[in-house]
Short mmCIF file of C-alpha atoms in Angstrom, two decimals:
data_model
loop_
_atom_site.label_atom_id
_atom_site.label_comp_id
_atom_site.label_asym_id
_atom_site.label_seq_id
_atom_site.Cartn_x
_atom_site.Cartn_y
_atom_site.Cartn_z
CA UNK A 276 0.00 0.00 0.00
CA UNK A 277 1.30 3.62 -0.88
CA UNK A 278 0.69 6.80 -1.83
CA UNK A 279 2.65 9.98 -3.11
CA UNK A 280 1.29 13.13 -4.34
CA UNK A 281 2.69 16.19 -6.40
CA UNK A 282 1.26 19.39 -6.51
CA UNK A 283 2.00 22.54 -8.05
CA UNK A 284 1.71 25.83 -5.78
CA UNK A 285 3.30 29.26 -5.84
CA UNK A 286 6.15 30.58 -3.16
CA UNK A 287 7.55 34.08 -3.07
CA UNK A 288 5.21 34.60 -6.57
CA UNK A 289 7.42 32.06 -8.19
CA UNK A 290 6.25 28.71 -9.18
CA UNK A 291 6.81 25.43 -6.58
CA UNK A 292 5.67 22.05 -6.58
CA UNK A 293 4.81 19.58 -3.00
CA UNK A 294 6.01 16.12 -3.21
CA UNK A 295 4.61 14.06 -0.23
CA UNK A 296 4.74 9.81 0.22
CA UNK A 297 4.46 6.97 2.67
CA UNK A 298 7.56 4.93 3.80
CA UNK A 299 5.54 1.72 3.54
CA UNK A 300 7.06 -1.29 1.52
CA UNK A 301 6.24 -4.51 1.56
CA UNK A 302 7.15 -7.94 1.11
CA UNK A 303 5.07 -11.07 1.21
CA UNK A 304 3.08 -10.56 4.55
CA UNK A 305 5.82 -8.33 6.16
CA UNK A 306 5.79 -4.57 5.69
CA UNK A 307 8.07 -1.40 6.97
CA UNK A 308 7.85 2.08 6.67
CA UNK A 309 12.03 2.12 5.56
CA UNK A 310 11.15 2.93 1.84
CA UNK A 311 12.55 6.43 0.46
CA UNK A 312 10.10 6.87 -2.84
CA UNK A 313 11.69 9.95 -4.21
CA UNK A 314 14.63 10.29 -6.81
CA UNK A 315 15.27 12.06 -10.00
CA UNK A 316 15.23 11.77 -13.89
CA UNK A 317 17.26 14.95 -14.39
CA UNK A 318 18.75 17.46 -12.40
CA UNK A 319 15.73 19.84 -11.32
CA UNK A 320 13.32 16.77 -11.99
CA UNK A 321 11.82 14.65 -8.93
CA UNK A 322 10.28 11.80 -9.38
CA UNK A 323 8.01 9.77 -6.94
CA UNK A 324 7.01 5.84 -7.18
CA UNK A 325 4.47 3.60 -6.59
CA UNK A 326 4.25 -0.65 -7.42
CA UNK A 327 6.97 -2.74 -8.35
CA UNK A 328 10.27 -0.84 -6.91
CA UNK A 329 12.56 -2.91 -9.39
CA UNK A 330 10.34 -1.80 -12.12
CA UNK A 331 10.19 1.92 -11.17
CA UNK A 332 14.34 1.88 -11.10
CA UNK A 333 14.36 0.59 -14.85
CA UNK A 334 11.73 3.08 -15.56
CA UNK A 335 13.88 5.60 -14.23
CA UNK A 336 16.47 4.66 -15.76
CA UNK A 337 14.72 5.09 -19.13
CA UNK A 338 14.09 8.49 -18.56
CA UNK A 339 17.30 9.20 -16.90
CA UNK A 340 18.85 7.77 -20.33
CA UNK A 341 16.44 9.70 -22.72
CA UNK A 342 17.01 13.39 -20.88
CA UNK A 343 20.72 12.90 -21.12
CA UNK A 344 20.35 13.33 -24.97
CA UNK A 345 16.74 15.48 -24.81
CA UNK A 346 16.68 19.16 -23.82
CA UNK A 347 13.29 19.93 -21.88
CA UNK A 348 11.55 22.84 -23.07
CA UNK A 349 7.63 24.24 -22.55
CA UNK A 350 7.05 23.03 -26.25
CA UNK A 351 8.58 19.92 -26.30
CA UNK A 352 7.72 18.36 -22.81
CA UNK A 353 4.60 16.81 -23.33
CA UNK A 354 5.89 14.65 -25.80
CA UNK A 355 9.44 13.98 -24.28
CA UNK A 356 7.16 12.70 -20.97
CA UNK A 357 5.56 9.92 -23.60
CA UNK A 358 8.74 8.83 -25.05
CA UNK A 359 10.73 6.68 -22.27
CA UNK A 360 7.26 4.62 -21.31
CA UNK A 361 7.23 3.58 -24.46
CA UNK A 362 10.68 2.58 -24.80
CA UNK A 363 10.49 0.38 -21.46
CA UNK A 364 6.90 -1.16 -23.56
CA UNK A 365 8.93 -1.84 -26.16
CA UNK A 366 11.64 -3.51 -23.82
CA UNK A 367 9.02 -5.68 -21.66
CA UNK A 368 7.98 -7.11 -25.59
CA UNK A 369 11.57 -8.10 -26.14
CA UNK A 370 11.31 -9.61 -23.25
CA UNK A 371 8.65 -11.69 -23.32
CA UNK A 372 8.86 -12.91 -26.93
CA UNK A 373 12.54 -14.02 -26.27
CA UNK A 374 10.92 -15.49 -23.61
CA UNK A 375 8.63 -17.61 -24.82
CA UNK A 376 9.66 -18.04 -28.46
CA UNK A 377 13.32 -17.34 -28.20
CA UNK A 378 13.09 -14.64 -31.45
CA UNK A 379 13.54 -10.79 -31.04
CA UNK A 380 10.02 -8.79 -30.76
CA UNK A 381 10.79 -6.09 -33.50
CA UNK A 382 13.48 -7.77 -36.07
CA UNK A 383 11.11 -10.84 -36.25
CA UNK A 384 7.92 -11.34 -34.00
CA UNK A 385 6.35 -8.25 -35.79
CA UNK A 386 7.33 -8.47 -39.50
CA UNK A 387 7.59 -13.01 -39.29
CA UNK A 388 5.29 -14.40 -36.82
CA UNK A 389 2.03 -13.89 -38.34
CA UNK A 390 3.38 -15.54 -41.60
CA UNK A 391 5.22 -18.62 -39.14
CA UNK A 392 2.77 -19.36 -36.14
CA UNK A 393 -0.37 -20.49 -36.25
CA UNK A 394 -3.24 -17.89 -35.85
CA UNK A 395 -4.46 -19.26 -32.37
CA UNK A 396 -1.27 -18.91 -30.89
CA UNK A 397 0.21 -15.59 -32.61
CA UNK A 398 -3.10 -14.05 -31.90
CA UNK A 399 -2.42 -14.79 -27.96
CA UNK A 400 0.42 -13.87 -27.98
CA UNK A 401 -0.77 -10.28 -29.40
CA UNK A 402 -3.19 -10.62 -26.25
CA UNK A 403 -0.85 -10.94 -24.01
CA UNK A 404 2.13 -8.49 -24.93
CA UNK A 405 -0.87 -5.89 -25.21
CA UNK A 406 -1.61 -6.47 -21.88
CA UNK A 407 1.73 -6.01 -20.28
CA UNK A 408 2.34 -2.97 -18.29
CA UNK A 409 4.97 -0.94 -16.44
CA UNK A 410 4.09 -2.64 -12.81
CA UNK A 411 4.53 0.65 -11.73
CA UNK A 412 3.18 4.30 -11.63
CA UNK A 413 5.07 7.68 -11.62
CA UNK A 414 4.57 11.25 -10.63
CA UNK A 415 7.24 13.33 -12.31
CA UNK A 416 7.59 17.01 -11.64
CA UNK A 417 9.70 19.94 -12.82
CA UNK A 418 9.95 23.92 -13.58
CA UNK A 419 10.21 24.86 -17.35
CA UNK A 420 10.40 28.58 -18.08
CA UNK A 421 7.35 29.67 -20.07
CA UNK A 422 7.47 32.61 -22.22
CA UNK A 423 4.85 35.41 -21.53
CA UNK A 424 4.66 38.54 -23.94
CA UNK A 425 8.21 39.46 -23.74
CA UNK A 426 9.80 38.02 -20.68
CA UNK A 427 9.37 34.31 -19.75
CA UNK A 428 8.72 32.98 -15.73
CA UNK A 429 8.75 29.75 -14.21
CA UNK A 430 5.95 26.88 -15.06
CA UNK A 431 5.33 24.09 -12.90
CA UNK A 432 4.28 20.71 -14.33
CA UNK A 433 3.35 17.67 -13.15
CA UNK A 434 2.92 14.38 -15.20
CA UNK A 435 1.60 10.83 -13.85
CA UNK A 436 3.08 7.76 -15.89
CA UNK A 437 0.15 5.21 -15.71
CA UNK A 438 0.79 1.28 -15.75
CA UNK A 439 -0.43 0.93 -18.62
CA UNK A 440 2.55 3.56 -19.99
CA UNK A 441 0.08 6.04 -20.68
CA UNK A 442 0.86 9.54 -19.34
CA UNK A 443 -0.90 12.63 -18.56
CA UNK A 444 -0.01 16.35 -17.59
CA UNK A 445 -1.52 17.22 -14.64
CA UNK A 446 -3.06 21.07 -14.31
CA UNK A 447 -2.91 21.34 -10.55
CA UNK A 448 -1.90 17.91 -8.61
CA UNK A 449 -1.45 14.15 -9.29
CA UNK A 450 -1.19 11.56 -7.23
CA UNK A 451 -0.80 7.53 -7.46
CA UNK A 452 -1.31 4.44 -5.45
CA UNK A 453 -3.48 2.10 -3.51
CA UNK A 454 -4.57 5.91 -1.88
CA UNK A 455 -4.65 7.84 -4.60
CA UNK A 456 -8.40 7.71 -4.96
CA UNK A 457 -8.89 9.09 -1.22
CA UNK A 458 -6.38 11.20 -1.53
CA UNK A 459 -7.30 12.71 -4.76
CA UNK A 460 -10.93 13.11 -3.43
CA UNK A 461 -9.41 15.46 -0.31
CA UNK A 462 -7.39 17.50 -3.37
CA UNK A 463 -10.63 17.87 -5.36
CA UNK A 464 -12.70 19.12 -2.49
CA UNK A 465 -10.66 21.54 -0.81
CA UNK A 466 -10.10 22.96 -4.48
CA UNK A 467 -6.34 22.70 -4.57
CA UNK A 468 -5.18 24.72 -7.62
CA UNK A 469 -1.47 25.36 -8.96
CA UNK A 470 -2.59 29.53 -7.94
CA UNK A 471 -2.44 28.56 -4.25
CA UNK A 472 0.42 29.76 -1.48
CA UNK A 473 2.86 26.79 -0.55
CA UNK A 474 1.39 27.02 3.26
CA UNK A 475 -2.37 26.34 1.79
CA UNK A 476 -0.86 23.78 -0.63
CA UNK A 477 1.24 21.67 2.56
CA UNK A 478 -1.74 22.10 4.42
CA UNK A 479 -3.89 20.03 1.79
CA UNK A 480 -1.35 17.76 0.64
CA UNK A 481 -0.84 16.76 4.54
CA UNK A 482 -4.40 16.30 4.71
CA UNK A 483 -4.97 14.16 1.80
CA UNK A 484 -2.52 11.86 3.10
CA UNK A 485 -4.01 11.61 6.81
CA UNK A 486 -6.99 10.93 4.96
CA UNK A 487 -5.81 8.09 2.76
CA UNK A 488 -3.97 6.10 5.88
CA UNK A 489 -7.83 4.80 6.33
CA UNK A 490 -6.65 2.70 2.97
CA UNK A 491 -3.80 1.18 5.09
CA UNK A 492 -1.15 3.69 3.72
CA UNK A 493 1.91 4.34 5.88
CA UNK A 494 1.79 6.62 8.62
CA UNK A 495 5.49 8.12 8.32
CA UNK A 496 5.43 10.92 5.86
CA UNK A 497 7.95 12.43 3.87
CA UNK A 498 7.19 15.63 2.37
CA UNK A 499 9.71 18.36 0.08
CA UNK A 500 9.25 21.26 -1.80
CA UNK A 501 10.85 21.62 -5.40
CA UNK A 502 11.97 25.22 -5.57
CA UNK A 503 11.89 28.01 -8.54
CA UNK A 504 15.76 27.28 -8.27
CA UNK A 505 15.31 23.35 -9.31
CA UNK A 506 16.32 22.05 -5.80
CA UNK A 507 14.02 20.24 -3.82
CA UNK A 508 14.28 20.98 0.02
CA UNK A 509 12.23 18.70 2.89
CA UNK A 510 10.08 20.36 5.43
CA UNK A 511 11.64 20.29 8.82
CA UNK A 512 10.37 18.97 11.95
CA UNK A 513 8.45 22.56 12.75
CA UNK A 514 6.13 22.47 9.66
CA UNK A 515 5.22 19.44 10.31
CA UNK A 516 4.55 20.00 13.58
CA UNK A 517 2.45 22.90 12.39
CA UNK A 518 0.55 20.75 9.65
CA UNK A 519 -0.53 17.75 12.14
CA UNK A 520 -1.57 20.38 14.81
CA UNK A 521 -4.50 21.56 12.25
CA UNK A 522 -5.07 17.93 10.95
CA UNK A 523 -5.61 17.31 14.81
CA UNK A 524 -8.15 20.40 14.93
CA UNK A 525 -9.99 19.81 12.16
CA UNK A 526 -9.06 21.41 9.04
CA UNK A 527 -11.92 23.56 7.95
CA UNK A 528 -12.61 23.71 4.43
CA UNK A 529 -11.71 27.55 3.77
CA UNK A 530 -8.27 28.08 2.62
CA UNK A 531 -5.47 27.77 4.99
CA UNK A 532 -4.64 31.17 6.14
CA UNK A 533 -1.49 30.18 8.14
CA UNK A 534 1.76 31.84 7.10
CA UNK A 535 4.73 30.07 5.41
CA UNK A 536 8.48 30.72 7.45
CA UNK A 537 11.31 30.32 6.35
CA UNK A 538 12.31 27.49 9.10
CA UNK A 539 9.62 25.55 7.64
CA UNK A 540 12.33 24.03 5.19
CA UNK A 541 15.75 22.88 5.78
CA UNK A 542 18.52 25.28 4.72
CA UNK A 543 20.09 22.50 1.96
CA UNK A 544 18.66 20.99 -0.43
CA UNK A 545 17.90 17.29 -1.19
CA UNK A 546 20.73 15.04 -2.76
CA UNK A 547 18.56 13.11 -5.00
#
């Protein structure tokens, strides 16, 4: 069971984005909250996991492979996001036809084995290399500058990598596993938007997680903030303090008034 969240805010009128997850991982029957669910694609780009932990690193490590080469840029982004999922697809075919058949998906399964297997048989195997997926989800966030008339200014995005490799931009927040639903139901009611102060947007995050430990999600949290600068920073022990206080009192549904400070986040950024 798991859960992470992303969701774009603003800090000091510059654009910001909340990462928040569980430590839960499990094995079998036995489970610990010792599981760190945040890393990187690219310098400036967090990424948080949910499923298969294996299968998340060789994700990763697609899109760690495919930025090295790809610039990022406010046009191009969408499309970069789509390009790595389907290279892993692509990989998981290989896979599974050398597998099974012991012949190379592309060079021969695709142009041969209709012509050399019998219908029955190449038509399952169609089935089932449709059906495989990523046995994981992703939340991937960044800051891309975006031009406006003649200047440009800071962008937040947020994408969600499906299991099934499809992947969407996200307007205001994302979030993925077993508590995404609950959590995602929180997000939607108190109206979380990408326009809202980093104190309202911790505040809601924080909640949506309390929320969705009823689904069995971890109760250690681990929750950063990915800066206009491209570092991400995690809240110290004082914000959090602050953010399970009102949790504790009942969060009412207006928008958090309470005022960011600066001690809220630790002075050095994240090595991710």
């Amino acid at each position: 069971m798991t859960l992470c969240i992303a969701a774009a805010c603003e800090h000091d009128e510059e654009a910001a984005v909340v990462l928040c997850f569980d430590w839960k991982g499990q094995q079998g029957q036995a489970s610990s909250e010792t599981v760190f669910k945040l890393g990187q694609i690219a310098v400036g780009w967090p990424v948080l996991i949910a499923g298969d932990l294996t299968a998340a690193d060789e994700l990763i490590d697609c899109y760690e492979r495919y930025f090295r080469s790809e610039a990022m840029t406010d046009e191009t982004i969408r499309h970069a996001m789509r390009i790595p999922p389907q290279m892993r697809k692509k990989g998981l075919a290989e896979d599974f036809t050398q597998k099974m058949l012991g012949i190379p998906y592309e060079s021969h399964f695709l142009p041969k084995g209709k012509a050399e297997l019998p219908d029955s048989f190449h038509n399952g195997m169609c089935d089932a290399i449709s059906n495989l997926t990523l046995r994981c989800s992703l939340l991937i966030a960044g800051l891309l500058d975006e031009p406006i008339g003649g200047t440009s200014e800071k962008r937040a995005w947020v994408f969600t990598v499906h299991e099934d490799a499809h992947v969407s931009s996200e307007e205001h927040f994302g979030a993925i596993g077993e508590g995404a639903e609950l959590a995602n139901a929180v997000l939607h009611h108190r109206i979380q938007e990408s326009s809202d102060s980093l104190m309202t947007t911790l505040h809601n995050v924080y909640q949506a997680k309390k929320f969705a430990e009823m689904a069995g999600i971890g109760e250690d949290t681990g929750l950063y903030v990915l800066k206009a600068n491209g570092s991400t920073y995690e809240v110290t022990e004082a914000c959090t303090k602050t953010l399970h206080a009102r949790w504790l009192e009942g969060f009412n549904l207006s928008k958090s008034r309470s005022v960011f400070k600066p001690e809220y986040l630790k002075e050095e950024p994240e090595e991710l």
